Structures are given as C-alpha cells and as structure tokens.
Amino acid sequence: MARYVTVTAAVTIDAARLRTYLRSPVAPATARPRSDWTGLCTPWPDAAVRRRYLAELPAALAECDRWIEGDHAALLTALGEDDALTLRHHEPTGSLTVDFDTRVDFELPGMIWALTALRGLADTMAADDTGLVELTTDWTAGTALLHLTPGHATFLDPARHSTTLAQARNTAFDTRCTTSEADDNAPATETIARLLTTP
C-alpha cells in the first residue's frame, strides 16, 4: 500500500540567496549529525512508532543518501514533474512558499528525503531570514516541525519550544498571505527555471 507525506514550507529569503540554494548540491542526510535528525523520530503520538524510528534512524539516513544526487533545483523540478508541487516567491519581500505531496515506499527514509528538499535553505539564509517546514504523513498522526534560521535547521517540540513555534507560525502565516496575493499561478517548474535564469 502506497504511503504519502505532505510537506508545507513558508520561508523568507531574498532572490539572490534563493538562487544560491537552488544551484547548490543537496547535502547527504549523513552530512548532519545523527542528533540533528532525532527530532523527526519523536513527534508521533504512538510510542511504538517513536521507538521504531529511533532504532531505524542510522540505517534510514544511509538509505536516504543513496537517493540523493544533483542540486536543489533538480530535486524540486523532479518533484514538480512527478508530484503535486507548488512553489511561489514574492521577490520584493523575499516571501517563499513551497508545498508538495510525495509517495514514500519506506517511511523514515522517505520522510528524511522529503525534508532534504528544503533543509538546505538554512545554509543560504542570512540576517533575519526564517522559515517553518511542516511534514505530515497519511499513516500516523502527528506533525514534524522544522524551524529554519541562518545556518540552522532545528526540529521543534511544541511543548518545549512553544514561544519559538508561535512566532514561526505567525511569520509563516504572513509569508503565505504575501505569496498568495502575488501568485501568478505559474507552474513550479517554470518558477524555478525563471529564478535560475535571472542574473
């Protein structure tokens, strides 16, 4: 039976840094410490699921690395061709929204792979850039929350990071309002191509 994840992201990043992100290679999942990924294993209400994901994490990271190649533009373009991808960027404000659904054949490696599509944004952020990525699945309740800031991508626990999460959600709401008002309904693949060809 096919399983799917849904990823939604609202980020503030200017066009020049967004182009740098698109052109940069996707980092292997194992390039980050294993502790950076444990937050993906813990937000699920089912304790058995949490234990299983924590036990599977080392192998899942290695499996995900086998699927990663190319740059972020190629990864997102492939998502736009094969899955439901929406990508909107409002250049005057640097507001970016990215949303997609994708099939995963292996639960934990699939979730890790889905987040590698956006985790690299943190490496090109600067100043007050920020973002919130939310991942949900169709096989278990819960949501993984990834907070992006310059140089950091941190999973948020709503109980321990309530203030940070509230601020991130407020910013994400404003970002979505901006991109919604500026939306030209261009396909995501066209938006990516336009960003890459702009000096």
Short mmCIF file of C-alpha atoms in Angstrom, two decimals, residues 18-190:
data_model
loop_
_atom_site.label_atom_id
_atom_site.label_comp_id
_atom_site.label_asym_id
_atom_site.label_seq_id
_atom_site.Cartn_x
_atom_site.Cartn_y
_atom_site.Cartn_z
CA LEU A 18 17.26 31.54 -3.13
CA ARG A 19 19.16 31.14 -6.41
CA THR A 20 22.26 30.10 -4.46
CA TYR A 21 20.17 27.46 -2.70
CA LEU A 22 18.69 26.16 -5.95
CA ARG A 23 22.14 25.83 -7.54
CA SER A 24 23.78 24.19 -4.53
CA PRO A 25 24.10 20.40 -4.29
CA VAL A 26 21.76 18.58 -1.95
CA ALA A 27 23.76 17.57 1.11
CA PRO A 28 23.68 13.90 2.10
CA ALA A 29 21.49 13.24 5.12
CA THR A 30 24.54 11.83 6.93
CA ALA A 31 26.39 15.12 6.45
CA ARG A 32 24.48 16.33 9.51
CA PRO A 33 24.96 14.73 12.93
CA ARG A 34 22.50 11.97 13.73
CA SER A 35 21.27 14.08 16.64
CA ASP A 36 20.04 16.66 14.11
CA TRP A 37 17.56 14.08 12.83
CA THR A 38 16.23 12.57 16.07
CA GLY A 39 13.54 15.27 16.20
CA LEU A 40 11.96 13.65 13.16
CA CYS A 41 11.52 10.40 15.13
CA THR A 42 9.77 11.81 18.18
CA PRO A 43 6.69 13.95 17.38
CA TRP A 44 4.43 10.99 16.68
CA PRO A 45 1.83 10.07 19.36
CA ASP A 46 2.36 6.31 19.01
CA ALA A 47 5.20 5.31 21.35
CA ALA A 48 5.93 2.16 19.32
CA VAL A 49 6.39 4.26 16.19
CA ARG A 50 8.78 6.59 18.03
CA ARG A 51 10.89 3.69 19.31
CA ARG A 52 10.98 2.05 15.90
CA TYR A 53 12.05 5.24 14.12
CA LEU A 54 14.81 5.93 16.65
CA ALA A 55 16.12 2.39 16.20
CA GLU A 56 15.92 2.66 12.41
CA LEU A 57 17.49 6.13 12.16
CA PRO A 58 21.12 5.18 11.29
CA ALA A 59 20.04 2.81 8.52
CA ALA A 60 17.38 5.27 7.29
CA LEU A 61 19.94 8.06 6.93
CA ALA A 62 22.24 5.79 4.94
CA GLU A 63 19.34 4.65 2.75
CA CYS A 64 18.31 8.25 2.08
CA ASP A 65 21.86 9.10 0.98
CA ARG A 66 21.53 6.53 -1.82
CA TRP A 67 18.65 8.55 -3.29
CA ILE A 68 20.29 11.98 -3.15
CA GLU A 69 22.04 13.45 -6.16
CA GLY A 70 22.23 16.72 -8.00
CA ASP A 71 21.25 20.17 -6.81
CA HIS A 72 18.14 21.50 -5.11
CA ALA A 73 16.76 22.85 -8.39
CA ALA A 74 16.88 19.38 -9.94
CA LEU A 75 15.27 17.81 -6.88
CA LEU A 76 12.42 20.32 -6.81
CA THR A 77 11.98 20.19 -10.58
CA ALA A 78 11.61 16.41 -10.36
CA LEU A 79 9.00 16.86 -7.66
CA GLY A 80 7.20 19.33 -9.91
CA GLU A 81 7.15 16.84 -12.75
CA ASP A 82 6.21 13.74 -10.76
CA ASP A 83 4.24 15.01 -7.76
CA ALA A 84 2.00 17.86 -6.67
CA LEU A 85 4.40 20.79 -6.12
CA THR A 86 3.54 24.44 -5.61
CA LEU A 87 6.35 26.99 -5.36
CA ARG A 88 5.75 30.73 -5.14
CA HIS A 89 8.27 33.51 -4.49
CA HIS A 90 7.46 37.19 -3.99
CA GLU A 91 10.75 38.90 -4.76
CA PRO A 92 10.02 42.34 -3.19
CA THR A 93 9.53 40.78 0.25
CA GLY A 94 11.52 37.55 -0.17
CA SER A 95 8.44 35.51 0.74
CA LEU A 96 8.67 31.88 -0.41
CA THR A 97 6.13 29.09 -0.06
CA VAL A 98 6.72 25.50 -1.11
CA ASP A 99 4.15 22.72 -0.81
CA PHE A 100 4.23 19.18 -2.09
CA ASP A 101 2.89 15.67 -1.65
CA THR A 102 5.12 12.74 -2.46
CA ARG A 103 4.89 8.97 -2.27
CA VAL A 104 7.28 7.16 0.05
CA ASP A 105 7.94 3.44 -0.12
CA PHE A 106 9.93 3.40 3.14
CA GLU A 107 8.57 5.51 5.99
CA LEU A 108 11.56 7.03 7.78
CA PRO A 109 13.98 7.27 4.82
CA GLY A 110 11.14 8.81 2.80
CA MET A 111 10.49 11.48 5.41
CA ILE A 112 14.20 12.28 5.66
CA TRP A 113 14.43 12.57 1.89
CA ALA A 114 11.39 14.86 1.74
CA LEU A 115 12.98 17.23 4.24
CA THR A 116 16.33 17.31 2.44
CA ALA A 117 14.49 19.15 -0.31
CA LEU A 118 14.14 22.17 2.00
CA ARG A 119 16.63 21.76 4.82
CA GLY A 120 19.39 23.19 2.64
CA LEU A 121 17.65 26.58 2.63
CA ALA A 122 19.10 27.24 6.07
CA ASP A 123 22.63 27.11 4.64
CA THR A 124 21.95 30.10 2.37
CA MET A 125 19.87 32.19 4.78
CA ALA A 126 21.22 35.41 6.27
CA ALA A 127 20.24 38.21 8.64
CA ASP A 128 16.57 37.88 9.63
CA ASP A 129 15.67 35.08 7.20
CA THR A 130 13.48 32.44 8.79
CA GLY A 131 11.18 29.59 7.87
CA LEU A 132 8.91 26.85 9.10
CA VAL A 133 8.59 23.45 7.41
CA GLU A 134 5.80 21.08 8.43
CA LEU A 135 5.68 17.40 7.48
CA THR A 136 2.65 15.18 7.96
CA THR A 137 2.05 11.57 6.94
CA ASP A 138 -1.01 9.60 5.95
CA TRP A 139 -0.13 6.59 8.12
CA THR A 140 0.19 8.08 11.60
CA ALA A 141 -0.98 11.14 13.48
CA GLY A 142 1.38 13.97 14.32
CA THR A 143 3.44 16.63 12.57
CA ALA A 144 7.18 17.15 12.35
CA LEU A 145 8.10 20.84 12.61
CA LEU A 146 11.43 22.07 11.23
CA HIS A 147 12.48 25.63 12.04
CA LEU A 148 14.90 27.24 9.57
CA THR A 149 17.23 30.07 10.55
CA PRO A 150 20.61 31.11 9.10
CA GLY A 151 22.86 28.06 9.32
CA HIS A 152 20.43 26.02 11.42
CA ALA A 153 17.54 23.63 10.81
CA THR A 154 16.03 22.59 14.14
CA PHE A 155 13.10 20.31 14.89
CA LEU A 156 10.67 21.99 17.28
CA ASP A 157 8.88 20.25 20.11
CA PRO A 158 5.63 22.23 20.69
CA ALA A 159 5.82 21.57 24.45
CA ARG A 160 9.40 22.82 24.82
CA HIS A 161 9.51 25.45 22.06
CA SER A 162 6.04 26.99 22.31
CA THR A 163 7.22 30.62 22.01
CA THR A 164 9.52 29.94 19.06
CA LEU A 165 6.81 27.91 17.35
CA ALA A 166 4.19 30.62 17.86
CA GLN A 167 6.50 33.23 16.33
CA ALA A 168 7.37 30.91 13.45
CA ARG A 169 3.70 30.21 12.75
CA ASN A 170 2.89 33.94 12.74
CA THR A 171 5.69 34.63 10.28
CA ALA A 172 4.63 31.67 8.14
CA PHE A 173 1.06 33.00 8.03
CA ASP A 174 2.25 36.44 6.89
CA THR A 175 4.51 34.82 4.29
CA ARG A 176 1.64 32.79 2.88
CA CYS A 177 -0.59 35.84 2.70
CA THR A 178 2.07 37.68 0.71
CA THR A 179 2.72 34.89 -1.79
CA SER A 180 -1.00 34.25 -2.17
CA GLU A 181 -1.64 37.87 -3.12
CA ALA A 182 1.30 37.89 -5.53
CA ASP A 183 0.63 34.47 -7.07
CA ASP A 184 0.83 34.38 -10.86
CA ASN A 185 -0.25 30.72 -10.99
CA ALA A 186 2.89 29.75 -12.87
CA PRO A 187 3.82 26.07 -12.58
CA ALA A 188 6.56 25.42 -10.04
CA THR A 189 8.94 24.18 -12.73
CA GLU A 190 8.58 27.49 -14.61
#
